[in-house]
Tab-separated table of C-alpha atoms in Angstrom:
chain	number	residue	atom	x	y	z
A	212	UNK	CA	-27.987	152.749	104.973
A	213	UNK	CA	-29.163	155.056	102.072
A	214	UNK	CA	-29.897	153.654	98.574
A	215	UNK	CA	-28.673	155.808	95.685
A	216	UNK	CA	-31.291	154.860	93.820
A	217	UNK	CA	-34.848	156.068	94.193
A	218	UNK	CA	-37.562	153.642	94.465
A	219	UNK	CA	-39.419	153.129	91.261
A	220	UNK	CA	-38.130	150.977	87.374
A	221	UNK	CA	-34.668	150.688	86.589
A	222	UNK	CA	-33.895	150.713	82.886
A	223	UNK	CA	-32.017	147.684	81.940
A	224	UNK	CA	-31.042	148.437	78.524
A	225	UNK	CA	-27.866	150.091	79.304
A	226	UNK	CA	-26.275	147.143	80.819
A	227	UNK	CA	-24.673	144.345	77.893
A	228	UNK	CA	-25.865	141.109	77.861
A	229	UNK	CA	-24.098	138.365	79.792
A	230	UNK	CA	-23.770	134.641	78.626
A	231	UNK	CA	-26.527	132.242	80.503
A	232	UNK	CA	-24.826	129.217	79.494
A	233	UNK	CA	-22.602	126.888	82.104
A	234	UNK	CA	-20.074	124.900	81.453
A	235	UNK	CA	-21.095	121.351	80.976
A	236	UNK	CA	-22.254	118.991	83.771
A	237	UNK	CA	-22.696	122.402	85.889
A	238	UNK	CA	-25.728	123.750	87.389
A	239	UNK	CA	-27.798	126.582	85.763
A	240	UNK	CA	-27.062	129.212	88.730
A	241	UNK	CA	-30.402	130.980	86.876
A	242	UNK	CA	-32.835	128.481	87.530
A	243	UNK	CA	-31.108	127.577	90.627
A	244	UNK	CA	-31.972	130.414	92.142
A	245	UNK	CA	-34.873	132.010	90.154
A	246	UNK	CA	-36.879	128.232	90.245
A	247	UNK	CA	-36.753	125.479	88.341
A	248	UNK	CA	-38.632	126.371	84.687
A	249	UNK	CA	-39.547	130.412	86.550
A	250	UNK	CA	-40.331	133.402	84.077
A	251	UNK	CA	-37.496	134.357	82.803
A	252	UNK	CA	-34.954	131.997	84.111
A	253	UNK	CA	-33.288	131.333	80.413
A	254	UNK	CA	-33.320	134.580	79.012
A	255	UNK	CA	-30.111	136.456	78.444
A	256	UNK	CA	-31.058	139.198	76.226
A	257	UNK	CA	-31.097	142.835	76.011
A	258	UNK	CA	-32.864	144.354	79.310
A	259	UNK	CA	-36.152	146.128	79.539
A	260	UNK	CA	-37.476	149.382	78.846
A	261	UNK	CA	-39.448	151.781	81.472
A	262	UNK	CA	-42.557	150.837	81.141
A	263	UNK	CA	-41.861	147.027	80.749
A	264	UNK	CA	-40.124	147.143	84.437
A	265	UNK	CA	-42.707	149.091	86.029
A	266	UNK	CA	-44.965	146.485	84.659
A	267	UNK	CA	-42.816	143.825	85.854
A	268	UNK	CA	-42.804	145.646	89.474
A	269	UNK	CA	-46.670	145.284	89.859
A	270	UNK	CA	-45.950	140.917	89.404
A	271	UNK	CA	-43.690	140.470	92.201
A	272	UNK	CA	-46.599	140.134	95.134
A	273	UNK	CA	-48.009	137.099	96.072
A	274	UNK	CA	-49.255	136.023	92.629
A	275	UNK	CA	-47.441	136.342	89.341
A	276	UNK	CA	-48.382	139.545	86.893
A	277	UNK	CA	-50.569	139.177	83.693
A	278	UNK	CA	-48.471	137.284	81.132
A	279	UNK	CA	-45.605	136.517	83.569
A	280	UNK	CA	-46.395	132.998	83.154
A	281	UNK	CA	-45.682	131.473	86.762
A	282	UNK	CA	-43.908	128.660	87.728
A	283	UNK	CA	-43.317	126.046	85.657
A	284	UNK	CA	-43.160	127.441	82.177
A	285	UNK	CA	-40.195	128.642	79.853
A	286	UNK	CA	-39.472	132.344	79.224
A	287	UNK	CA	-40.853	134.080	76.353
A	288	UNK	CA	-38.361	135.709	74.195
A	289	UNK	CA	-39.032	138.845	75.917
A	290	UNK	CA	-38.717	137.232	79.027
A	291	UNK	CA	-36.903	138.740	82.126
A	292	UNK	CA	-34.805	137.073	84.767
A	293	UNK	CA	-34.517	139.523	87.712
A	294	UNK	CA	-38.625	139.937	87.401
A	295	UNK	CA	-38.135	136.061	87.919
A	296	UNK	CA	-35.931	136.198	90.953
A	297	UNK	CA	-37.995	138.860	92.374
A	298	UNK	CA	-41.067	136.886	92.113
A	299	UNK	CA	-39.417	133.547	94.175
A	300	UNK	CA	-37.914	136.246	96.971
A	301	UNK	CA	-40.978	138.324	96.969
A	302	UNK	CA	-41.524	138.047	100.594
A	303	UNK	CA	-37.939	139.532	101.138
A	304	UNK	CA	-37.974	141.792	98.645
A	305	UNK	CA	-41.435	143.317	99.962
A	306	UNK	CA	-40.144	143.663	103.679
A	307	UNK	CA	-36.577	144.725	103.153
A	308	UNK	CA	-35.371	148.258	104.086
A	309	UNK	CA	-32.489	148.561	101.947
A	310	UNK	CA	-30.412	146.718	99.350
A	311	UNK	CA	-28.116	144.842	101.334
A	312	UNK	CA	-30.470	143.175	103.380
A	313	UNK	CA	-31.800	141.728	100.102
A	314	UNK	CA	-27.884	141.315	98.899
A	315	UNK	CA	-27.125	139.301	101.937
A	316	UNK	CA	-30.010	137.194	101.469
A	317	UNK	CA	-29.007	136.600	98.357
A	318	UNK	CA	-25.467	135.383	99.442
A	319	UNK	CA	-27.031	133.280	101.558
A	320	UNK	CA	-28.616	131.232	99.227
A	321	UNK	CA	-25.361	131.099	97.008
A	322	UNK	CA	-25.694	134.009	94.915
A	323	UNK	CA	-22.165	135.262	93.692
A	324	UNK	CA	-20.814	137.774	91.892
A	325	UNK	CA	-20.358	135.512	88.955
A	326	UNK	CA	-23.837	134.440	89.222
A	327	UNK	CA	-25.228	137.968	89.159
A	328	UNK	CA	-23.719	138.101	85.673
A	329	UNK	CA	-26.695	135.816	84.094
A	330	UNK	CA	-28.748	138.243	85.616
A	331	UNK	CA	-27.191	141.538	83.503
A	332	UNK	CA	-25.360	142.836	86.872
A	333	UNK	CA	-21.428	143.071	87.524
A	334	UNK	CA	-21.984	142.208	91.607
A	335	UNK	CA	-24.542	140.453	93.785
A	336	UNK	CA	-24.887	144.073	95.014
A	337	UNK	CA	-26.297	145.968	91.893
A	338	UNK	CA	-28.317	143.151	91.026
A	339	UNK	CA	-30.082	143.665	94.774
A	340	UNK	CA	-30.098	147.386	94.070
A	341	UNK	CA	-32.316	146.695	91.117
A	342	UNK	CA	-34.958	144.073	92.570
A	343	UNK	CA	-34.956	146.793	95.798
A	344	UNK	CA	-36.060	149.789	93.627
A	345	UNK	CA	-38.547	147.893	91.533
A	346	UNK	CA	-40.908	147.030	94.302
A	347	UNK	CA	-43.521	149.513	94.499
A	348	UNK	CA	-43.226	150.922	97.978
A	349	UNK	CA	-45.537	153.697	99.894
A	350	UNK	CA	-44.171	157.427	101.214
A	351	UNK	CA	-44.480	155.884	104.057
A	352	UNK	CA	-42.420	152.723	104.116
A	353	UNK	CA	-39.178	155.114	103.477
A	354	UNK	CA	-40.018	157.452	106.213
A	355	UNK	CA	-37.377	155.693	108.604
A	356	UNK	CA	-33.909	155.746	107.439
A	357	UNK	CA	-32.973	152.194	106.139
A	358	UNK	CA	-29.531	151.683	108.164
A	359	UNK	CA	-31.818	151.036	111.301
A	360	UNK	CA	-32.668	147.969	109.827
A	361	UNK	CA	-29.089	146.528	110.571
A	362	UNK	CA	-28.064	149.143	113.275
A	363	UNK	CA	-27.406	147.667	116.944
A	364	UNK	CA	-30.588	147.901	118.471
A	365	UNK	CA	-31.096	150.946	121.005
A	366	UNK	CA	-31.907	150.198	124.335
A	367	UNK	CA	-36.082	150.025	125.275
A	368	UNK	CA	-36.624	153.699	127.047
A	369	UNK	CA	-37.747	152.726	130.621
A	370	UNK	CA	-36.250	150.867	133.600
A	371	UNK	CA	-35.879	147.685	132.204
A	372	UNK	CA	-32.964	148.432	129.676
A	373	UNK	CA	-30.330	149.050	132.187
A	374	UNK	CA	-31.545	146.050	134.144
A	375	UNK	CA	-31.510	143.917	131.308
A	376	UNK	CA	-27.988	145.188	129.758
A	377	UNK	CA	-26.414	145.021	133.380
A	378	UNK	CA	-27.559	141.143	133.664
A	379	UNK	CA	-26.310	139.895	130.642
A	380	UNK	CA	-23.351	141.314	130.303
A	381	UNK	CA	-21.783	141.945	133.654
A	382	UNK	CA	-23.954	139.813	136.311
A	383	UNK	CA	-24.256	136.442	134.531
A	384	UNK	CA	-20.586	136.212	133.447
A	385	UNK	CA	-19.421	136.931	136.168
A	386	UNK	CA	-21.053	134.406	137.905
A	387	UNK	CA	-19.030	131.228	136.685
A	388	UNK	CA	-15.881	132.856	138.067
A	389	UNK	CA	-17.233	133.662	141.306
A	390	UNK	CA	-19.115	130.587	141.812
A	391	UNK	CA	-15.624	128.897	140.639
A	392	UNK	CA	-13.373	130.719	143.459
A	393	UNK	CA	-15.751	130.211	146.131
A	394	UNK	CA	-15.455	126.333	145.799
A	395	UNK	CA	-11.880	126.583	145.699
A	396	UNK	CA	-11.882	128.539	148.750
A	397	UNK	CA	-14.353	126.424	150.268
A	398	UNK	CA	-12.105	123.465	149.295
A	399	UNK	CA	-9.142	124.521	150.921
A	400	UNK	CA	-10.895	124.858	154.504
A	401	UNK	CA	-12.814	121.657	154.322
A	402	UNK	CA	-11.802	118.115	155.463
A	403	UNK	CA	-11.423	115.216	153.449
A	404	UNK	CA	-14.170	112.972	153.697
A	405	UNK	CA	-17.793	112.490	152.039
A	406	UNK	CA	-18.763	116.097	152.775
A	407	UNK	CA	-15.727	117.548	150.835
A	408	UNK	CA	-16.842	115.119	148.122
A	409	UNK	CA	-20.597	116.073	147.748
A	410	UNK	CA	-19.476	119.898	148.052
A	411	UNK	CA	-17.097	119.285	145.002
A	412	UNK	CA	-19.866	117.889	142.970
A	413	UNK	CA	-22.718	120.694	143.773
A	414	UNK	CA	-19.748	123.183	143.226
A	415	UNK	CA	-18.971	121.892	139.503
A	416	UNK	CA	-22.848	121.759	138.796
A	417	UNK	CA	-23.119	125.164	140.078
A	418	UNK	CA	-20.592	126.533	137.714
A	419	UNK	CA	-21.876	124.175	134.418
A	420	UNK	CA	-25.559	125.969	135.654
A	421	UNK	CA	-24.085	129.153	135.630
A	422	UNK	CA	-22.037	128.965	132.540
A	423	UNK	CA	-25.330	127.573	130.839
A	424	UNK	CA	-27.197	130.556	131.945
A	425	UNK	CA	-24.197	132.528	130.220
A	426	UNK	CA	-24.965	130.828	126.725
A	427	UNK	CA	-28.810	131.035	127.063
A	428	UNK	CA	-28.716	134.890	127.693
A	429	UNK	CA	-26.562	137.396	125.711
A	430	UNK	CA	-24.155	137.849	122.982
A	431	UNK	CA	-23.512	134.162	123.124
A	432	UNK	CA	-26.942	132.925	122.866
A	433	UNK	CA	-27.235	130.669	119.850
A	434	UNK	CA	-30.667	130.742	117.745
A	435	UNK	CA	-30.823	126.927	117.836
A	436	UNK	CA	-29.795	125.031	121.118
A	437	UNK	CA	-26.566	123.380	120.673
A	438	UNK	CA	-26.119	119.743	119.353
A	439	UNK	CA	-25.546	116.650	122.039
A	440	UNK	CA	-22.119	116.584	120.206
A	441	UNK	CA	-20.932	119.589	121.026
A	442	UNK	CA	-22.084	119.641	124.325
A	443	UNK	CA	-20.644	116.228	124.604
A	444	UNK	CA	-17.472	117.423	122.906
A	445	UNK	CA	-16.930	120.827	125.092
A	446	UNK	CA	-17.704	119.249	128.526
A	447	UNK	CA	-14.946	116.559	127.796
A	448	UNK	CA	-12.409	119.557	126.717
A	449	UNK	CA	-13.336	121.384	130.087
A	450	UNK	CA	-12.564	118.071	132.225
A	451	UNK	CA	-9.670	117.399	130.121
A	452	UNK	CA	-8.204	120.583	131.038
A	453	UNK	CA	-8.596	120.523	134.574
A	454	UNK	CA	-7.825	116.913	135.000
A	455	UNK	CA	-6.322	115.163	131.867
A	456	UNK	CA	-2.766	116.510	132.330
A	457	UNK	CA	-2.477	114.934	135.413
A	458	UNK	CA	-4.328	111.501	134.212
A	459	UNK	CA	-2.437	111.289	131.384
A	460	UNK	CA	1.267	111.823	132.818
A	461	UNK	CA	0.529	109.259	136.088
A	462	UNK	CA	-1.145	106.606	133.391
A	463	UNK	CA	2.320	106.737	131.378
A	464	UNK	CA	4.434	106.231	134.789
A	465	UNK	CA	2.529	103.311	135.558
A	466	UNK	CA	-0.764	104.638	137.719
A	467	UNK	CA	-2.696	106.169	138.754
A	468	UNK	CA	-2.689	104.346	142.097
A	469	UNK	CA	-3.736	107.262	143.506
A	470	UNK	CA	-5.872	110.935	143.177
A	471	UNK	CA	-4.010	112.504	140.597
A	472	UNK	CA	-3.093	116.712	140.270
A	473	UNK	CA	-6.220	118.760	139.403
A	474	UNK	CA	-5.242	122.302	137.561
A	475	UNK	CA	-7.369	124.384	139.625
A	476	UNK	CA	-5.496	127.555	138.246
A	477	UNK	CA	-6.520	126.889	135.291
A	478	UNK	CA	-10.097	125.690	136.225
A	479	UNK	CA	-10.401	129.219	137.756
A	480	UNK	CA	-8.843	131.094	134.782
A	481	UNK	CA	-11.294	129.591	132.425
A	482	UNK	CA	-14.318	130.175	134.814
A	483	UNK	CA	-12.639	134.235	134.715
A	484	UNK	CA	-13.174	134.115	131.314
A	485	UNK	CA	-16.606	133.365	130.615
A	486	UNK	CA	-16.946	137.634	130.951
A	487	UNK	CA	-14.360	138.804	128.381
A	488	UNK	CA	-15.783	136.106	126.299
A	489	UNK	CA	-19.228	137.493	126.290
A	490	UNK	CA	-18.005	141.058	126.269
A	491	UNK	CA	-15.481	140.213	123.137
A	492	UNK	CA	-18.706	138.378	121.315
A	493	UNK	CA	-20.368	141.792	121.934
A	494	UNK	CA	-17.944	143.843	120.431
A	495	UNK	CA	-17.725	141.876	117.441
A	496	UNK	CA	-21.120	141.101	116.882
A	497	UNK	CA	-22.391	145.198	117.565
A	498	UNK	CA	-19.259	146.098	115.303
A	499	UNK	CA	-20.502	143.707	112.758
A	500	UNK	CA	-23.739	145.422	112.413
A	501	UNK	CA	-22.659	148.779	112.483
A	502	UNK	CA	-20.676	147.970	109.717
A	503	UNK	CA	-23.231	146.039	107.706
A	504	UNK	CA	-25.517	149.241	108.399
A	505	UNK	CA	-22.774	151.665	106.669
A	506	UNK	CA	-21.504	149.377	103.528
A	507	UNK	CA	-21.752	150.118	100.520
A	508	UNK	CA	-21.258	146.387	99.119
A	509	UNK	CA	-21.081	143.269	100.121
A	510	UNK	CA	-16.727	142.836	99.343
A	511	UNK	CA	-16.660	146.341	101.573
A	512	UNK	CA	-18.313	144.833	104.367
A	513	UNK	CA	-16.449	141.847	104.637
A	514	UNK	CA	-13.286	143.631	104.309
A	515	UNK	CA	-14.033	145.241	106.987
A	516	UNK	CA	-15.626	142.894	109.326
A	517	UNK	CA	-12.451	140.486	109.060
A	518	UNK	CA	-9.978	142.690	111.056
A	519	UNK	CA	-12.841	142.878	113.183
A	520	UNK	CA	-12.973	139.515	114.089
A	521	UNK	CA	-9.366	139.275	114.390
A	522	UNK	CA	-8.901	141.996	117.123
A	523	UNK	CA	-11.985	140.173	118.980
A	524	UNK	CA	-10.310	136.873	119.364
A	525	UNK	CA	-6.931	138.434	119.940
A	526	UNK	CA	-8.582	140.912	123.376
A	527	UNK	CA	-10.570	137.594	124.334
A	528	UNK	CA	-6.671	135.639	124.675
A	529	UNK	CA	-4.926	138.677	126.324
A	530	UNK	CA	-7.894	138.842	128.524
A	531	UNK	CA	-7.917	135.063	129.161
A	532	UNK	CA	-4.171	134.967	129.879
A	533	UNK	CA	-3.741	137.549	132.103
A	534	UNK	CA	-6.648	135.594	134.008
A	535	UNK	CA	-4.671	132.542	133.816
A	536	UNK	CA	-1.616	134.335	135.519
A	537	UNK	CA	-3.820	136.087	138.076
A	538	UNK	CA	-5.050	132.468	139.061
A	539	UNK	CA	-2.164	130.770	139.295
A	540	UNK	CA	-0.821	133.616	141.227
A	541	UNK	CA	-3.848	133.499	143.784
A	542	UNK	CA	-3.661	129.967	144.043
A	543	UNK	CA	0.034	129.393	143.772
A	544	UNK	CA	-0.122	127.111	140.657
A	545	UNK	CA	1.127	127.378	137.344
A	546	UNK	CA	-1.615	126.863	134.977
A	547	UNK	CA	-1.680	125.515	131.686
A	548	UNK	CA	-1.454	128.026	130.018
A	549	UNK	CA	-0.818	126.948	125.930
A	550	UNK	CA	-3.773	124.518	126.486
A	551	UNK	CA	-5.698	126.612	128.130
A	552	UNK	CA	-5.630	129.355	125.646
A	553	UNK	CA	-5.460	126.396	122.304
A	554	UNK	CA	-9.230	125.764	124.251
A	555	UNK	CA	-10.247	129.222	124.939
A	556	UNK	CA	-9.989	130.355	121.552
A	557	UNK	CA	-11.342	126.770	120.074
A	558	UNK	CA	-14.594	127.749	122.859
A	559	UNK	CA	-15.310	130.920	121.164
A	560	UNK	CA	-15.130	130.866	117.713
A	561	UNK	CA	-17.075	127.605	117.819
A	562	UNK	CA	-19.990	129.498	119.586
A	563	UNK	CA	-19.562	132.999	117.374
A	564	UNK	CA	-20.281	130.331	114.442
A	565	UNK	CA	-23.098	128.582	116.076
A	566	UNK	CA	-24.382	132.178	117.286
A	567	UNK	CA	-24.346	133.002	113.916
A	568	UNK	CA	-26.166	129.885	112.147
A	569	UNK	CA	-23.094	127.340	111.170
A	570	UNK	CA	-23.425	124.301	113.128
A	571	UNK	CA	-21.541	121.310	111.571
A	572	UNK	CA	-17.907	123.007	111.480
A	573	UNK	CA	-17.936	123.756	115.038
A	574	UNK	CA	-19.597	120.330	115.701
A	575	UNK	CA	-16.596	118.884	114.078
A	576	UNK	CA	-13.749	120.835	115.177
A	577	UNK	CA	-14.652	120.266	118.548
A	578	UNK	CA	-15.371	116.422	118.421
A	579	UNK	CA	-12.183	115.778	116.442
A	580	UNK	CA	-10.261	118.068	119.453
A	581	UNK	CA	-11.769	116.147	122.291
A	582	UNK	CA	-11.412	112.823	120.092
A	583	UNK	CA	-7.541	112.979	119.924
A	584	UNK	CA	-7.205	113.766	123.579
A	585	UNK	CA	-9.590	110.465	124.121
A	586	UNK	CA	-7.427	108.392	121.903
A	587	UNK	CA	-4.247	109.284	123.379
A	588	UNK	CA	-5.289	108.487	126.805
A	589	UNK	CA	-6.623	105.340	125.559
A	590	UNK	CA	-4.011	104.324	123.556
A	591	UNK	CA	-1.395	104.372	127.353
A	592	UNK	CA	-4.072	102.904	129.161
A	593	UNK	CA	-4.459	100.194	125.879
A	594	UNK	CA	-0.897	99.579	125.884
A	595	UNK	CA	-0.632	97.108	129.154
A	596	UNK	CA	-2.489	94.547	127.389
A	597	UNK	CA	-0.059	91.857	126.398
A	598	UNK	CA	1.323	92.451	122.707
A	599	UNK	CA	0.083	96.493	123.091
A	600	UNK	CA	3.176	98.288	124.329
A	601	UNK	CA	3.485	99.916	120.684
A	602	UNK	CA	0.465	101.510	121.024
A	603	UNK	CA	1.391	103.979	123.982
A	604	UNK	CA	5.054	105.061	121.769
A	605	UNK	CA	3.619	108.264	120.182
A	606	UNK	CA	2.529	109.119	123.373
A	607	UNK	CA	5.228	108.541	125.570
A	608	UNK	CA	7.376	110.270	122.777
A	609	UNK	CA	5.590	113.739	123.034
A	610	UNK	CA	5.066	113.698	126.754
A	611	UNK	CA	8.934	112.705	127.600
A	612	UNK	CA	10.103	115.895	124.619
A	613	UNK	CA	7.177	118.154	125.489
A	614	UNK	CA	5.318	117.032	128.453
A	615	UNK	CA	1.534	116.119	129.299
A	616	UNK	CA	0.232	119.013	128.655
A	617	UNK	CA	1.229	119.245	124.654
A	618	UNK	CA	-1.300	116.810	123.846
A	619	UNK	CA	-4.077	119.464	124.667
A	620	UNK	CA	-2.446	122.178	122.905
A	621	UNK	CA	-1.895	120.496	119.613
A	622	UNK	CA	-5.282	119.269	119.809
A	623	UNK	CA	-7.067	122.164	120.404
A	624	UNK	CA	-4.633	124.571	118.876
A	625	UNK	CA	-4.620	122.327	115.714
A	626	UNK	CA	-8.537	122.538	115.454
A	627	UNK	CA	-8.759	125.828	116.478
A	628	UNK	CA	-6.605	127.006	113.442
A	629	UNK	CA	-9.173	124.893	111.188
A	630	UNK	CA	-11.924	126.493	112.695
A	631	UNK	CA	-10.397	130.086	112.111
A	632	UNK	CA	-10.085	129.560	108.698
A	633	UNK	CA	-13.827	128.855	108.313
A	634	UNK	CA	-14.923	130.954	110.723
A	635	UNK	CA	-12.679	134.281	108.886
A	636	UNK	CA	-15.003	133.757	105.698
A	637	UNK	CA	-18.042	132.439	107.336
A	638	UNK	CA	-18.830	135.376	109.519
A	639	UNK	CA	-17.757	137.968	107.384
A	640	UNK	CA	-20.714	137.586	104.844
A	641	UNK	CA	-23.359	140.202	105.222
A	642	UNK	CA	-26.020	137.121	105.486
A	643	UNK	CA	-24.458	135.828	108.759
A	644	UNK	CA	-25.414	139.300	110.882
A	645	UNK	CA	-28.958	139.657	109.622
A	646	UNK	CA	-32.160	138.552	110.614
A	647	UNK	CA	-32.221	134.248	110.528
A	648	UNK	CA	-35.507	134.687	108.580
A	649	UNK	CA	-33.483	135.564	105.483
A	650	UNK	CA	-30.688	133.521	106.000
């Protein structure tokens, strides 16, 4: 992306002066983000000339300029408050390439446009345009054109990108699937008996291996390993939606006396989908950054990453229900196919957001999900105690209008809508697509 401003003092005196007061009770966004008592962090006057910003330019290394008075003290009456926000984001403002990597880092730490006012700027944008052309820089540090800094990376020349690229995004995804419809066919040849058993349980830790291996390499590869709660949370969902449907409906006719129906179709289906998942995380995530490379603001690139994200969730539930029809077909069951898409989507945005640094929506979305599907199961199973018939009525309701497998849908569905809605605003801010160090 190409700055339209050339490196080197921006005069300030054109802009008008902005009120630096808050209402009362609030926060001074100033200090807030400039440090508590910084140069310059109550000033609100007229901007500076020339010479005063170049001087200003030469104080935002690793120590303060001459007279800039550090951290600590009060402004001067000639103080100024972007030489102070420079100075606590020097590290950032020294290694950026271009203005919206120091706009989205900004954003990140709660910058808004109404903010950027105290600072003499209409937009978060212009006020990163400013600190970006005020650092000194070399001839040399603009010799590469800036956009690369948010581009998709190019493949490494040499033998190893294909490799690489072919693994984690065709190989590994595929594996769950495959792994999946080998036990089933396996299955369906063996005996009952304590070998059909132990086969069962290597098969399911076979696929859980493989599906980890998915989430450890690629597009879905979160910076931070994921929370016992949501791995709690999503391994519960999974088992739910293979064998809750079944559970629940014999536990409200009185059982289970017996094995109950497991939804292999849709076991299979999900297992399917582990590769448009990965390739529909791609798409988004390499669209993302092409489009942070080419913005011109931070309001364009969200407006344009939204629709993004949309048409990435929507191929990732045509993709996952066509895979649900192809294994019911193989397998001559009809899979679930409103829970199994309510979960699908609930899956995937919950990892984009943990891919992308959130971690206590998706925690909660998917604990409250596998939490209602827990309570209605033991709510029936609660209600044969003397006195506790009441408790399975909700229940009973739903399943005898709707049938068993409504009470996955509405959960997931329910939270997955929730999770949308954060998710929408959440990972269309430039700071959620650059480089964790800033964010």
């Amino acid at each position: 992306m190409t700055t339209h401003h050339a490196p080197g003092p921006l005069d300030a005196a054109s802009r008008p002066a902005q009120p630096a007061h808050t209402g009362p009770g609030e926060p001074d966004p100033v200090r807030s983000l400039a440090g508590p008592g910084a140069p310059g962090a109550l000033y609100a006057g007229p901007g500076l000339s020339g010479d005063t910003a170049a001087g200003s330019a030469s104080g935002t290394g690793d120590s303060p300029a001459q007279g800039s008075g550090g951290p600590g003290t009060a402004a001067p009456p000639g103080g100024d408050p972007v030489k102070a926000l420079m100075h606590r984001h020097r590290e950032l403002c020294a290694r950026a390439v271009d203005p919206l990597e120091i706009a989205a880092a900004l954003e990140a730490h709660g910058m808004t446009d109404r903010t950027a006012a105290h600072f003499r700027h209409r937009d978060v944008f212009s006020l990163a345009e400013e600190m970006y052309a005020r650092v000194p820089r070399h001839s040399s540090d603009r010799s590469a054109p800036p956009a690369l800094a948010h581009a998709v990376p190019e493949p490494v020349a040499g033998a190893a990108a294909g490799p690489s690229r072919l693994l984690t995004l065709v190989l590994l995804p595929a594996l769950p699937g495959a792994l999946c419809a080998g036990l089933l066919a396996g299955l369906a040849q063996a005996p009952p008996g304590r070998a059909r058993t132990l086969a069962v349980v290597a098969g399911v830790l076979a696929v859980l291996s493989a599906v980890q291996l998915c989430l450890r390499h690629g597009p879905l590869r979160s910076p931070r390993p994921a929370g016992v709660a949501v791995r709690l949370a999503t391994l519960w969902l999974l088992g739910y939606a293979v064998l809750g449907d079944g559970l629940l409906d014999a536990a409200v006719r009185g059982g289970p006396d017996r094995l109950w129906p497991v939804d292999t179709a849709t076991a299979l289906g999900l297992a399917l989908a582990m590769w448009p998942a990965v390739l529909c995380a791609r798409l988004f995530t390499g669209g993302a950054r092409r489009r942070l490379a080419r913005s011109r603001g931070l309001g364009e690139f969200a407006a344009a990453t939204r629709p993004l994200l949309l048409a990435s969730l929507t191929c990732y539930l045509t993709a996952l229900a066509g895979l649900l029809a192809l294994a019911g077909a193989a397998l001559g069951a009809s899979p679930a196919l409103g829970g199994a898409g309510a979960l699908g989507a609930l899956l995937l945005l919950a990892r984009l957001l943990l891919v992308h640094g959130h971690r206590a929506t998706p925690t909660v979305a998917l604990a409250t999900a596998a939490g209602v599907e827990l309570a209605v199961l033991c709510s029936v199973l609660a209600s044969r105690l003397p006195g506790c018939g009441f408790l399975a009525v909700p229940a009973e309701t739903l399943i005898e209008v709707c049938g068993a497998e409504a009470v996955p849908t509405l959960a997931c569905a329910v939270a997955a809508f929730a999770l949308l809605g954060r998710a929408v605003p959440a990972l269309s801010r430039a700071s959620a697509h650059t480089d964790p160090g800033t964010r």
